[in-house]
CSV table of C-alpha atoms in Angstrom, one decimal:
chain,number,residue,atom,x,y,z
A,13,MET,CA,-22.8,10.2,31.9
A,14,GLU,CA,-19.7,11.2,34.5
A,15,SER,CA,-20.1,8.1,36.0
A,16,LEU,CA,-21.0,5.2,33.0
A,17,ILE,CA,-17.9,7.6,31.6
A,18,LYS,CA,-15.5,7.2,34.1
A,19,ASN,CA,-16.5,3.6,35.0
A,20,GLU,CA,-13.5,2.1,37.2
A,21,GLU,CA,-14.5,-1.6,36.1
A,22,PHE,CA,-13.8,-0.6,32.2
A,23,ILE,CA,-10.9,1.3,33.2
A,24,GLN,CA,-8.9,-2.1,35.5
A,25,SER,CA,-10.5,-3.8,32.1
A,26,ILE,CA,-7.6,-2.9,29.8
A,27,ARG,CA,-4.0,-2.7,29.4
A,28,GLY,CA,-4.1,0.8,27.4
A,29,THR,CA,-4.4,4.1,29.6
A,30,CYS,CA,-7.6,5.9,30.1
A,31,LEU,CA,-7.9,9.8,29.9
A,32,PHE,CA,-10.1,12.1,31.2
A,33,SER,CA,-10.6,16.1,31.0
A,34,GLY,CA,-8.2,17.5,33.6
A,35,ASP,CA,-5.5,14.8,33.1
A,36,LEU,CA,-2.3,16.0,32.4
A,37,GLU,CA,-2.4,14.4,28.3
A,38,TYR,CA,-6.2,14.8,27.9
A,39,GLU,CA,-5.5,18.6,25.8
A,40,GLN,CA,-2.3,17.6,24.0
A,41,GLU,CA,-3.6,14.2,23.3
A,42,ARG,CA,-7.7,15.8,22.0
A,43,ALA,CA,-6.1,18.3,20.1
A,44,LEU,CA,-6.9,17.5,16.3
A,45,TYR,CA,-4.2,18.1,13.1
A,46,ASN,CA,-6.7,20.5,12.2
A,47,ALA,CA,-6.6,23.2,14.8
A,48,MET,CA,-10.2,24.6,13.2
A,49,ILE,CA,-11.9,21.8,15.0
A,50,ASP,CA,-12.3,21.7,18.8
A,51,LYS,CA,-14.0,18.7,20.0
A,52,HIS,CA,-13.6,17.2,23.6
A,53,PRO,CA,-14.4,13.8,24.5
A,54,ALA,CA,-15.3,12.5,27.2
A,55,MET,CA,-12.7,10.0,27.6
A,56,ILE,CA,-9.7,8.5,25.6
A,57,VAL,CA,-8.7,4.9,25.3
A,58,LYS,CA,-5.3,4.4,24.3
A,59,CYS,CA,-5.6,1.1,23.4
A,60,GLU,CA,-2.6,-1.1,23.9
A,61,ASP,CA,-3.8,-4.6,21.8
A,62,VAL,CA,-6.7,-5.9,20.2
A,63,ALA,CA,-8.1,-6.4,23.5
A,64,ASP,CA,-8.3,-3.1,24.6
A,65,VAL,CA,-9.7,-2.3,21.4
A,66,ILE,CA,-12.9,-5.2,21.6
A,67,THR,CA,-13.2,-4.3,25.2
A,68,THR,CA,-13.7,-0.3,24.6
A,69,VAL,CA,-16.2,-1.6,21.1
A,70,ASN,CA,-18.3,-3.1,23.6
A,71,TYR,CA,-18.3,-0.8,26.3
A,72,ALA,CA,-19.2,1.9,24.0
A,73,ARG,CA,-22.3,-0.1,22.0
A,74,GLU,CA,-23.3,-1.5,25.5
A,75,GLU,CA,-23.6,1.9,27.9
A,76,GLY,CA,-24.9,3.6,24.3
A,77,LEU,CA,-22.3,6.2,23.9
A,78,LEU,CA,-20.6,7.7,20.6
A,79,LEU,CA,-17.6,6.0,19.7
A,80,ALA,CA,-14.6,8.0,17.4
A,81,VAL,CA,-11.4,6.3,16.0
A,82,ARG,CA,-8.2,7.5,15.6
A,83,CYS,CA,-5.3,5.9,13.4
A,84,GLY,CA,-2.7,8.8,12.2
A,85,GLY,CA,-5.9,11.6,12.9
A,86,HIS,CA,-5.0,13.2,10.1
A,87,ASN,CA,-8.5,13.9,9.0
A,88,GLY,CA,-9.8,17.0,8.1
A,89,ALA,CA,-13.3,17.3,8.8
A,90,GLY,CA,-11.8,16.2,12.5
A,91,PHE,CA,-13.8,12.4,12.4
A,92,GLY,CA,-11.0,10.8,14.3
A,93,SER,CA,-12.5,13.2,17.5
A,94,CYS,CA,-16.3,13.6,19.2
A,95,ASP,CA,-17.9,15.6,21.6
A,96,GLY,CA,-19.0,13.9,24.7
A,97,GLY,CA,-18.1,10.3,23.5
A,98,VAL,CA,-15.5,7.8,23.7
A,99,LEU,CA,-12.4,8.1,21.5
A,100,LEU,CA,-10.6,5.3,20.4
A,101,ASP,CA,-6.9,5.8,19.6
A,102,LEU,CA,-5.2,2.9,18.7
A,103,LYS,CA,-1.6,5.0,17.7
A,104,HIS,CA,0.4,2.4,20.1
A,105,LEU,CA,-1.0,-0.6,18.3
A,106,ASP,CA,1.9,0.2,16.1
A,107,GLY,CA,3.8,-3.8,14.9
A,108,ARG,CA,4.9,-3.9,11.6
A,109,TRP,CA,6.1,-7.5,9.7
A,110,ILE,CA,7.4,-8.0,6.1
A,111,ASP,CA,8.2,-11.2,4.1
A,112,PRO,CA,11.3,-10.5,2.1
A,113,GLU,CA,10.3,-13.6,-0.4
A,114,THR,CA,6.8,-13.0,-1.1
A,115,GLY,CA,6.9,-8.7,-0.2
A,116,ILE,CA,3.6,-9.6,2.2
A,117,VAL,CA,3.6,-6.8,4.3
A,118,LYS,CA,1.0,-6.7,7.4
A,119,VAL,CA,1.0,-3.5,9.7
A,120,GLU,CA,-1.3,-2.7,12.6
A,121,GLY,CA,-3.9,-0.2,12.7
A,122,GLY,CA,-2.0,2.9,14.3
A,123,CYS,CA,0.7,2.7,12.3
A,124,THR,CA,1.9,6.2,9.6
A,125,TRP,CA,2.7,5.7,6.7
A,126,GLY,CA,6.4,6.9,7.3
A,127,ASP,CA,6.3,3.3,10.0
A,128,VAL,CA,5.2,0.9,6.6
A,129,ASP,CA,8.1,2.9,4.0
A,130,HIS,CA,10.6,2.6,7.0
A,131,LEU,CA,10.1,-1.3,7.1
A,132,CYS,CA,9.7,-1.7,3.4
A,133,HIS,CA,12.8,0.4,1.8
A,134,ALA,CA,15.3,-1.8,4.0
A,135,PHE,CA,13.9,-4.1,1.1
A,136,GLY,CA,13.7,-2.6,-1.7
A,137,ARG,CA,10.1,-2.5,-1.7
A,138,ALA,CA,7.1,0.1,-0.6
A,139,VAL,CA,3.5,0.0,-0.6
A,140,PRO,CA,1.4,2.2,-2.9
A,141,SER,CA,0.1,4.9,-0.8
A,142,GLY,CA,-0.1,9.2,-0.2
A,143,ILE,CA,2.1,12.4,-0.6
A,144,ILE,CA,2.3,12.8,3.2
A,145,SER,CA,4.4,10.0,5.8
A,146,THR,CA,2.7,11.1,8.6
A,147,THR,CA,-1.0,10.2,7.4
A,148,GLY,CA,-2.4,6.8,8.8
A,149,VAL,CA,-2.3,3.9,7.6
A,150,GLY,CA,-5.7,3.4,8.6
A,151,GLY,CA,-7.5,6.2,7.4
A,152,LEU,CA,-5.8,6.8,4.0
A,153,THR,CA,-6.5,3.1,3.4
A,154,LEU,CA,-9.8,2.9,4.1
A,155,GLY,CA,-10.4,5.9,1.5
A,156,GLY,CA,-9.3,4.3,-0.8
A,157,GLY,CA,-5.7,5.7,-1.1
A,158,HIS,CA,-3.8,7.6,-4.1
A,159,GLY,CA,-0.6,9.0,-4.3
A,160,TYR,CA,2.7,8.5,-5.9
A,161,LEU,CA,2.6,5.5,-7.1
A,162,THR,CA,-0.9,5.2,-8.7
A,163,ARG,CA,-0.5,5.6,-11.7
A,164,LYS,CA,2.3,2.1,-11.8
A,165,PHE,CA,0.2,0.1,-9.0
A,166,GLY,CA,-2.9,1.3,-8.4
A,167,LEU,CA,-4.8,2.8,-5.4
A,168,THR,CA,-3.8,1.9,-2.1
A,169,ILE,CA,-6.8,-0.9,-1.6
A,170,ASP,CA,-6.1,-2.0,-5.2
A,171,ASN,CA,-2.8,-3.7,-2.9
A,172,LEU,CA,-4.6,-5.1,0.2
A,173,VAL,CA,-4.9,-8.4,0.5
A,174,GLU,CA,-6.0,-9.0,4.0
A,175,ALA,CA,-7.9,-7.1,7.2
A,176,GLU,CA,-8.7,-7.9,10.9
A,177,VAL,CA,-11.7,-6.2,11.8
A,178,VAL,CA,-13.0,-5.6,15.2
A,179,LEU,CA,-17.1,-5.5,14.5
A,180,ALA,CA,-19.9,-3.4,16.7
A,181,ASN,CA,-20.7,-6.3,18.1
A,182,GLY,CA,-17.1,-6.8,19.2
A,183,GLU,CA,-16.3,-10.0,17.1
A,184,LEU,CA,-12.7,-9.8,15.5
A,185,VAL,CA,-12.8,-11.1,12.0
A,186,VAL,CA,-11.0,-11.4,8.9
A,187,ALA,CA,-11.9,-9.9,5.9
A,188,ASN,CA,-9.9,-11.2,2.4
A,189,GLU,CA,-11.4,-12.2,-1.0
A,190,ASN,CA,-12.4,-15.8,0.6
A,191,LYS,CA,-13.7,-14.6,4.3
A,192,ASN,CA,-15.8,-11.9,4.9
A,193,ALA,CA,-16.1,-11.4,1.3
A,194,ASP,CA,-18.5,-8.7,1.4
A,195,LEU,CA,-17.1,-6.8,4.4
A,196,PHE,CA,-13.7,-6.9,2.2
A,197,TRP,CA,-15.3,-5.2,-0.5
A,198,ALA,CA,-16.6,-1.7,1.7
A,199,ILE,CA,-13.4,-1.7,3.3
A,200,ARG,CA,-12.0,-0.6,0.1
A,201,GLY,CA,-12.9,2.7,0.2
A,202,GLY,CA,-16.0,2.9,2.4
A,203,GLY,CA,-14.2,4.2,5.2
A,204,GLY,CA,-14.6,3.7,8.8
A,205,ASN,CA,-18.3,2.6,8.6
A,206,PHE,CA,-17.9,-1.4,9.4
A,207,GLY,CA,-15.5,-1.2,11.7
A,208,VAL,CA,-12.1,-0.8,13.7
A,209,VAL,CA,-9.3,-2.3,11.5
A,210,THR,CA,-6.5,-3.6,13.6
A,211,SER,CA,-4.0,-4.9,11.0
A,212,PHE,CA,-3.8,-4.4,7.2
A,213,THR,CA,-2.2,-7.0,4.9
A,214,PHE,CA,-0.2,-5.4,2.2
A,215,GLN,CA,1.5,-6.4,-1.4
A,216,SER,CA,4.1,-4.5,-1.4
A,217,ARG,CA,5.8,-3.5,-4.9
A,218,GLU,CA,9.6,-3.8,-5.5
A,219,VAL,CA,10.1,0.3,-5.5
A,220,LYS,CA,13.5,1.5,-3.7
A,221,GLU,CA,15.1,4.3,-5.2
A,222,ILE,CA,12.8,6.8,-7.6
A,223,TYR,CA,13.8,9.5,-10.1
A,224,GLY,CA,11.9,12.7,-9.1
A,225,GLY,CA,11.6,16.2,-7.2
A,226,VAL,CA,9.6,19.5,-8.5
A,227,SER,CA,9.4,21.5,-11.3
A,228,PHE,CA,8.1,25.4,-11.4
A,229,PHE,CA,6.5,27.9,-13.5
A,230,GLU,CA,6.1,31.4,-13.6
A,231,LEU,CA,2.4,32.3,-13.0
A,232,GLU,CA,1.6,33.5,-16.3
A,233,ARG,CA,2.0,30.8,-18.0
A,234,SER,CA,0.0,28.8,-15.7
A,235,ALA,CA,-2.8,28.2,-18.4
A,236,GLU,CA,0.1,27.3,-20.9
A,237,ILE,CA,1.8,24.5,-18.6
A,238,LEU,CA,-1.8,22.7,-17.5
A,239,ASP,CA,-3.2,23.1,-21.2
A,240,TRP,CA,0.3,21.0,-21.9
A,241,TYR,CA,0.1,18.6,-18.4
A,242,LEU,CA,-3.1,17.0,-19.0
A,243,PRO,CA,-3.0,15.5,-22.4
A,244,MET,CA,1.0,14.3,-21.5
A,245,ILE,CA,0.0,12.9,-18.4
A,246,GLU,CA,-3.2,10.8,-19.7
A,247,ASN,CA,-0.9,9.4,-22.1
A,248,ALA,CA,2.7,9.0,-20.4
A,249,GLU,CA,3.6,5.1,-19.2
A,250,GLU,CA,2.6,4.4,-15.6
A,251,ASP,CA,6.1,4.0,-14.2
A,252,LEU,CA,5.3,8.3,-15.0
A,253,TYR,CA,3.2,10.3,-12.0
A,254,GLY,CA,3.0,13.7,-11.6
A,255,PHE,CA,0.6,16.5,-10.3
A,256,TYR,CA,-0.2,19.9,-10.5
A,257,ALA,CA,-0.5,22.3,-8.4
A,258,PHE,CA,-0.6,26.3,-7.8
A,259,LEU,CA,1.6,27.3,-4.6
A,260,ARG,CA,3.4,29.9,-3.2
A,261,VAL,CA,7.0,28.8,-2.8
A,262,PRO,CA,8.1,28.1,0.9
A,263,PRO,CA,10.5,30.4,2.5
A,264,ALA,CA,13.1,28.6,2.3
A,265,PRO,CA,15.9,25.5,0.9
A,266,PRO,CA,16.3,24.2,-1.6
A,267,PHE,CA,14.1,26.9,-3.2
A,268,PRO,CA,16.0,30.6,-3.9
A,269,GLU,CA,15.4,33.4,-2.2
A,270,HIS,CA,14.2,35.0,-5.1
A,271,LEU,CA,11.2,32.7,-5.7
A,272,HIS,CA,10.0,33.0,-1.3
A,273,THR,CA,6.7,33.7,-0.8
A,274,LYS,CA,5.6,34.0,-4.6
A,275,ASN,CA,2.2,32.3,-6.2
A,276,LEU,CA,4.0,30.0,-9.1
A,277,CYS,CA,2.0,27.0,-10.6
A,278,GLY,CA,4.5,23.5,-10.2
A,279,ILE,CA,4.5,19.6,-10.6
A,280,VAL,CA,5.8,17.6,-7.9
A,281,TRP,CA,7.6,14.6,-10.5
A,282,CYS,CA,8.0,10.9,-9.7
A,283,TYR,CA,9.0,8.3,-11.8
A,284,THR,CA,9.5,4.2,-11.1
A,285,GLY,CA,11.1,2.3,-13.7
A,286,ASN,CA,14.7,2.3,-14.7
A,287,LEU,CA,16.8,5.2,-13.3
A,288,GLN,CA,18.3,6.1,-16.4
A,289,ARG,CA,14.7,6.2,-18.1
A,290,GLY,CA,13.1,8.6,-16.0
A,291,GLU,CA,16.0,11.2,-15.6
A,292,GLN,CA,15.7,10.4,-19.5
A,293,ARG,CA,11.8,11.3,-19.4
A,294,LEU,CA,12.2,13.9,-17.2
A,295,HIS,CA,15.5,15.8,-18.6
A,296,GLU,CA,12.8,15.6,-22.3
A,297,LEU,CA,9.5,17.0,-20.2
A,298,MET,CA,12.2,19.8,-18.9
A,299,HIS,CA,12.9,20.9,-22.8
A,300,GLU,CA,9.3,21.1,-23.4
A,301,SER,CA,8.0,22.5,-20.3
A,302,ASN,CA,10.7,25.5,-19.8
A,303,PRO,CA,10.4,25.5,-15.8
A,304,VAL,CA,11.4,28.5,-13.9
A,305,PHE,CA,12.8,26.3,-11.3
A,306,THR,CA,13.4,22.4,-11.2
A,307,HIS,CA,14.9,20.3,-8.3
A,308,LEU,CA,15.0,16.7,-9.5
A,309,GLY,CA,17.4,14.1,-9.1
A,310,ALA,CA,17.0,10.2,-8.5
A,311,MET,CA,16.7,9.6,-4.5
A,312,PRO,CA,14.8,6.7,-1.7
A,313,PHE,CA,11.6,6.5,-2.0
A,314,PRO,CA,10.9,7.7,1.7
A,315,ALA,CA,12.7,10.9,0.3
A,316,ILE,CA,9.7,11.9,-2.2
A,317,GLN,CA,7.0,10.8,0.4
A,318,THR,CA,8.9,12.8,3.3
A,319,MET,CA,9.1,16.2,1.1
A,320,PHE,CA,6.1,18.1,2.3
A,321,ASP,CA,6.1,16.5,6.1
A,322,ALA,CA,7.6,19.7,7.2
A,323,LEU,CA,4.9,21.7,5.5
A,324,TYR,CA,1.9,20.4,7.6
A,325,PRO,CA,2.4,19.4,10.6
A,326,LYS,CA,-0.2,18.9,13.4
A,327,GLY,CA,-2.1,22.4,14.7
A,328,HIS,CA,-2.2,24.1,11.5
A,329,GLN,CA,-5.9,25.3,10.7
A,330,TRP,CA,-7.4,23.2,7.5
A,331,TYR,CA,-10.5,23.6,5.0
A,332,TRP,CA,-10.4,21.0,2.1
A,333,ARG,CA,-12.7,19.9,-0.5
A,334,GLY,CA,-11.9,17.5,-3.9
A,335,ASP,CA,-13.5,16.3,-6.8
A,336,PHE,CA,-13.7,13.6,-9.2
A,337,PHE,CA,-12.8,14.8,-13.1
A,338,THR,CA,-13.0,12.4,-15.7
A,339,GLU,CA,-12.3,15.5,-18.0
A,340,ILE,CA,-11.3,18.7,-17.5
A,341,THR,CA,-12.9,20.7,-19.9
A,342,PRO,CA,-11.5,24.5,-21.2
A,343,GLN,CA,-14.3,26.2,-19.5
A,344,ALA,CA,-12.8,24.3,-16.1
A,345,ARG,CA,-9.5,25.7,-17.1
A,346,GLU,CA,-10.3,28.6,-16.4
A,347,GLU,CA,-11.4,28.6,-13.3
A,348,PHE,CA,-8.8,26.2,-11.6
A,349,VAL,CA,-6.1,29.4,-12.9
A,350,LYS,CA,-8.7,32.3,-11.7
A,351,TRP,CA,-8.4,30.5,-8.5
A,352,GLY,CA,-5.2,29.0,-8.2
A,353,SER,CA,-3.6,32.2,-8.8
A,354,GLN,CA,-4.9,33.8,-5.9
A,355,VAL,CA,-3.6,31.2,-3.8
A,356,PRO,CA,-3.8,33.2,-0.3
A,357,THR,CA,-1.0,31.5,1.7
A,358,ILE,CA,1.8,29.6,1.9
A,359,HIS,CA,0.6,26.7,3.0
A,360,SER,CA,-2.5,26.9,0.9
A,361,THR,CA,-2.4,25.2,-2.5
A,362,MET,CA,-4.5,23.1,-5.1
A,363,HIS,CA,-3.8,19.7,-6.4
A,364,ILE,CA,-4.6,17.7,-9.5
A,365,TYR,CA,-3.3,14.6,-9.0
A,366,PRO,CA,-4.2,11.8,-12.2
A,367,ILE,CA,-5.6,8.7,-10.7
A,368,ASN,CA,-5.6,7.0,-14.6
A,369,GLY,CA,-3.0,4.7,-15.4
A,370,ALA,CA,-3.3,1.1,-13.3
A,371,VAL,CA,-6.8,2.4,-11.0
A,372,GLN,CA,-8.7,1.9,-13.9
A,373,HIS,CA,-7.2,-1.6,-14.1
A,374,LYS,CA,-10.6,-2.1,-12.1
A,375,LYS,CA,-14.1,-2.0,-12.5
A,376,PRO,CA,-15.9,0.8,-10.6
A,377,GLN,CA,-17.9,-2.2,-8.9
A,378,ASP,CA,-15.1,-4.2,-8.2
A,379,THR,CA,-14.3,-2.1,-4.5
A,380,ALA,CA,-16.7,0.7,-2.8
A,381,PHE,CA,-14.6,3.3,-4.5
A,382,SER,CA,-17.0,3.7,-7.9
A,383,HIS,CA,-15.5,6.5,-9.8
A,384,ARG,CA,-12.7,4.0,-11.7
A,385,GLU,CA,-13.3,6.1,-14.8
A,386,ALA,CA,-11.9,9.2,-13.3
A,387,LYS,CA,-8.5,10.9,-14.5
A,388,TYR,CA,-8.2,13.2,-11.9
A,389,SER,CA,-8.8,14.0,-8.4
A,390,VAL,CA,-8.9,17.1,-6.8
A,391,VAL,CA,-7.9,19.2,-3.9
A,392,TYR,CA,-8.6,22.6,-3.3
A,393,VAL,CA,-6.5,23.1,0.0
A,394,GLY,CA,-6.4,26.0,2.3
A,395,VAL,CA,-3.9,26.1,5.8
A,396,ASP,CA,-2.5,28.5,7.2
A,397,PRO,CA,-1.5,28.0,11.1
A,398,ASP,CA,-3.1,31.6,12.5
A,399,PRO,CA,-6.4,31.6,13.3
A,400,ALA,CA,-6.7,34.6,12.1
A,401,ASN,CA,-6.7,33.3,9.4
A,402,LYS,CA,-9.5,30.9,9.2
A,403,ASP,CA,-11.9,33.0,7.6
A,404,LEU,CA,-9.3,33.5,4.2
A,405,ILE,CA,-8.7,30.3,3.7
A,406,THR,CA,-11.7,28.8,4.0
A,407,ASP,CA,-13.8,31.2,1.5
A,408,TRP,CA,-10.5,30.7,-1.0
A,409,CYS,CA,-11.3,27.2,-0.7
A,410,LYS,CA,-15.4,27.0,-1.1
A,411,ASN,CA,-15.3,29.5,-3.5
A,412,TYR,CA,-12.5,27.5,-6.1
A,413,HIS,CA,-14.5,24.4,-5.4
A,414,GLU,CA,-17.8,26.1,-6.1
A,415,ALA,CA,-16.5,27.1,-9.1
A,416,CYS,CA,-14.3,24.1,-10.2
A,417,HIS,CA,-17.2,21.9,-9.1
A,418,PRO,CA,-20.1,21.9,-11.2
A,419,TYR,CA,-17.2,21.0,-14.5
A,420,SER,CA,-16.5,17.5,-11.8
A,421,SER,CA,-17.8,14.3,-12.5
A,422,GLY,CA,-19.8,14.6,-9.1
A,423,GLY,CA,-18.1,13.2,-5.5
A,424,ALA,CA,-14.8,13.1,-4.1
A,425,TYR,CA,-12.0,11.9,-3.0
A,426,LEU,CA,-13.2,10.3,1.0
A,427,ASN,CA,-10.2,12.1,2.3
A,428,PHE,CA,-10.7,14.9,0.8
A,429,MET,CA,-14.0,15.7,2.3
A,430,MET,CA,-15.4,18.6,5.2
A,431,GLU,CA,-18.5,17.2,6.9
A,432,GLU,CA,-20.3,18.4,2.9
A,433,GLY,CA,-23.4,15.7,3.7
A,434,GLU,CA,-25.4,12.8,2.5
A,435,ASP,CA,-25.9,13.9,-1.0
A,436,ARG,CA,-22.2,14.7,-1.7
A,437,ILE,CA,-21.9,11.1,0.0
A,438,ARG,CA,-24.5,9.3,-2.7
A,439,SER,CA,-22.3,11.0,-5.2
A,440,THR,CA,-19.1,9.4,-4.2
A,441,TYR,CA,-20.6,6.3,-4.3
A,442,ARG,CA,-22.7,6.2,-6.8
A,443,ALA,CA,-24.1,2.5,-8.2
A,444,ASN,CA,-22.3,0.9,-5.0
A,445,TYR,CA,-24.1,3.4,-2.2
A,446,ASP,CA,-27.2,1.0,-2.0
A,447,LYS,CA,-24.6,-2.3,-1.5
A,448,LEU,CA,-23.1,-0.1,0.8
A,449,VAL,CA,-26.3,0.4,3.2
A,450,GLU,CA,-26.6,-3.2,2.9
A,451,VAL,CA,-23.0,-4.6,4.3
A,452,LYS,CA,-23.6,-1.8,6.7
A,453,ARG,CA,-27.0,-2.9,7.4
A,454,LYS,CA,-25.2,-6.2,8.6
A,455,TYR,CA,-22.2,-5.9,10.2
A,456,ASP,CA,-23.5,-2.3,12.1
A,457,PRO,CA,-26.8,-2.2,12.2
A,458,GLN,CA,-26.7,0.6,15.5
A,459,ASN,CA,-24.7,2.8,13.7
A,460,LEU,CA,-22.3,2.8,16.2
A,461,PHE,CA,-19.2,3.9,13.9
A,462,ARG,CA,-20.8,7.1,12.7
A,463,VAL,CA,-18.2,9.4,13.4
A,464,ASN,CA,-17.0,9.5,9.3
A,465,GLN,CA,-18.5,10.3,6.2
A,466,ASN,CA,-21.2,8.4,7.9
A,467,ILE,CA,-23.1,5.2,5.6
A,468,LYS,CA,-26.7,5.0,6.9
A,469,PRO,CA,-28.1,1.4,8.1
């Protein structure tokens, strides 16, 4: 196997770098964002261009090698690597371009959302994405993509107009509404099952500054605030976004010392419309809810996108699970409050992300992402830098999920799942699952791309 992996003809055929166990950079490059998962690929291929991607895919297929693909590397389940196979690393494919007249943005598969935000902001624009700028464009997009701009402009995939994909047979194809339309349908929520996406083309939106920030509330008011938040966000104008959270306050500015490490609940706000209207609207909401702390104001969109970057660097222990909810019932709210009041570490949290508004302008069958009627995407997140707290954060997350899941609509946002089995994957895609199997059978019949939330051909 070692001679198969360390093949001189292959190594000489690519422009990028191949790393093996014992090489100087190997340990650093194999390390995952989630330090709870430890994988040892036999070879890491740091691709320099699309030709390298094609050559690597062909080599893995022809030699029968396990293949994993890494974009930004944030995958919580550790699917950005593998044991004993080939890790195809895209991070050097980081080119990005924008058409100032149309706002069309093309970015390569190794870009992070921070790269995209930096480019777009200079033109007063943004592409709907997530809430952390170090996240890779590839993984977030292929899972659907939701964040601060979701209620106004839909999911990330709703703003995707084209992709270039290296298929399992090594062919580079374009996928859009007119070319390979079935593939285009599948990659909008179907994960990395269908090929290596080497470039994404998005329609950016006019967003330069937003009005937003955080408001915190005493823990004993969490049930009251949740009861207030849910109908408010369900009926709010689409310019208004806010996700509800249980948290422990980080011991750092801008938070006052008397709140440091304290268990609270909070809402993170983002208003994308007129700034004066945003200030007025959030002033009204603060008057209604009476928070114990606020940090609100006008800011460049990239500022809110990077707000939590420092809190979640590479190398922490991670365990998370997710759920979709069409309604959060009174019984479910009791469980949210019970377990949310027990957030075990500074980095652990629970978020209720609203995914109503523009997301529901499309139908479940329009893209692989099927939960269009859901109003909320929830994530339960156990995180800590200390490996000694691995069981603490994992148990809390599992207990939280098991308590709330019976009230959910089934399935979860693809990017909030660990390795949880085929039933969870099926419940995530529901009526779209059989069509995804057909597309998988057409484009990857041997299941080369299986280090993911796998749809078997």
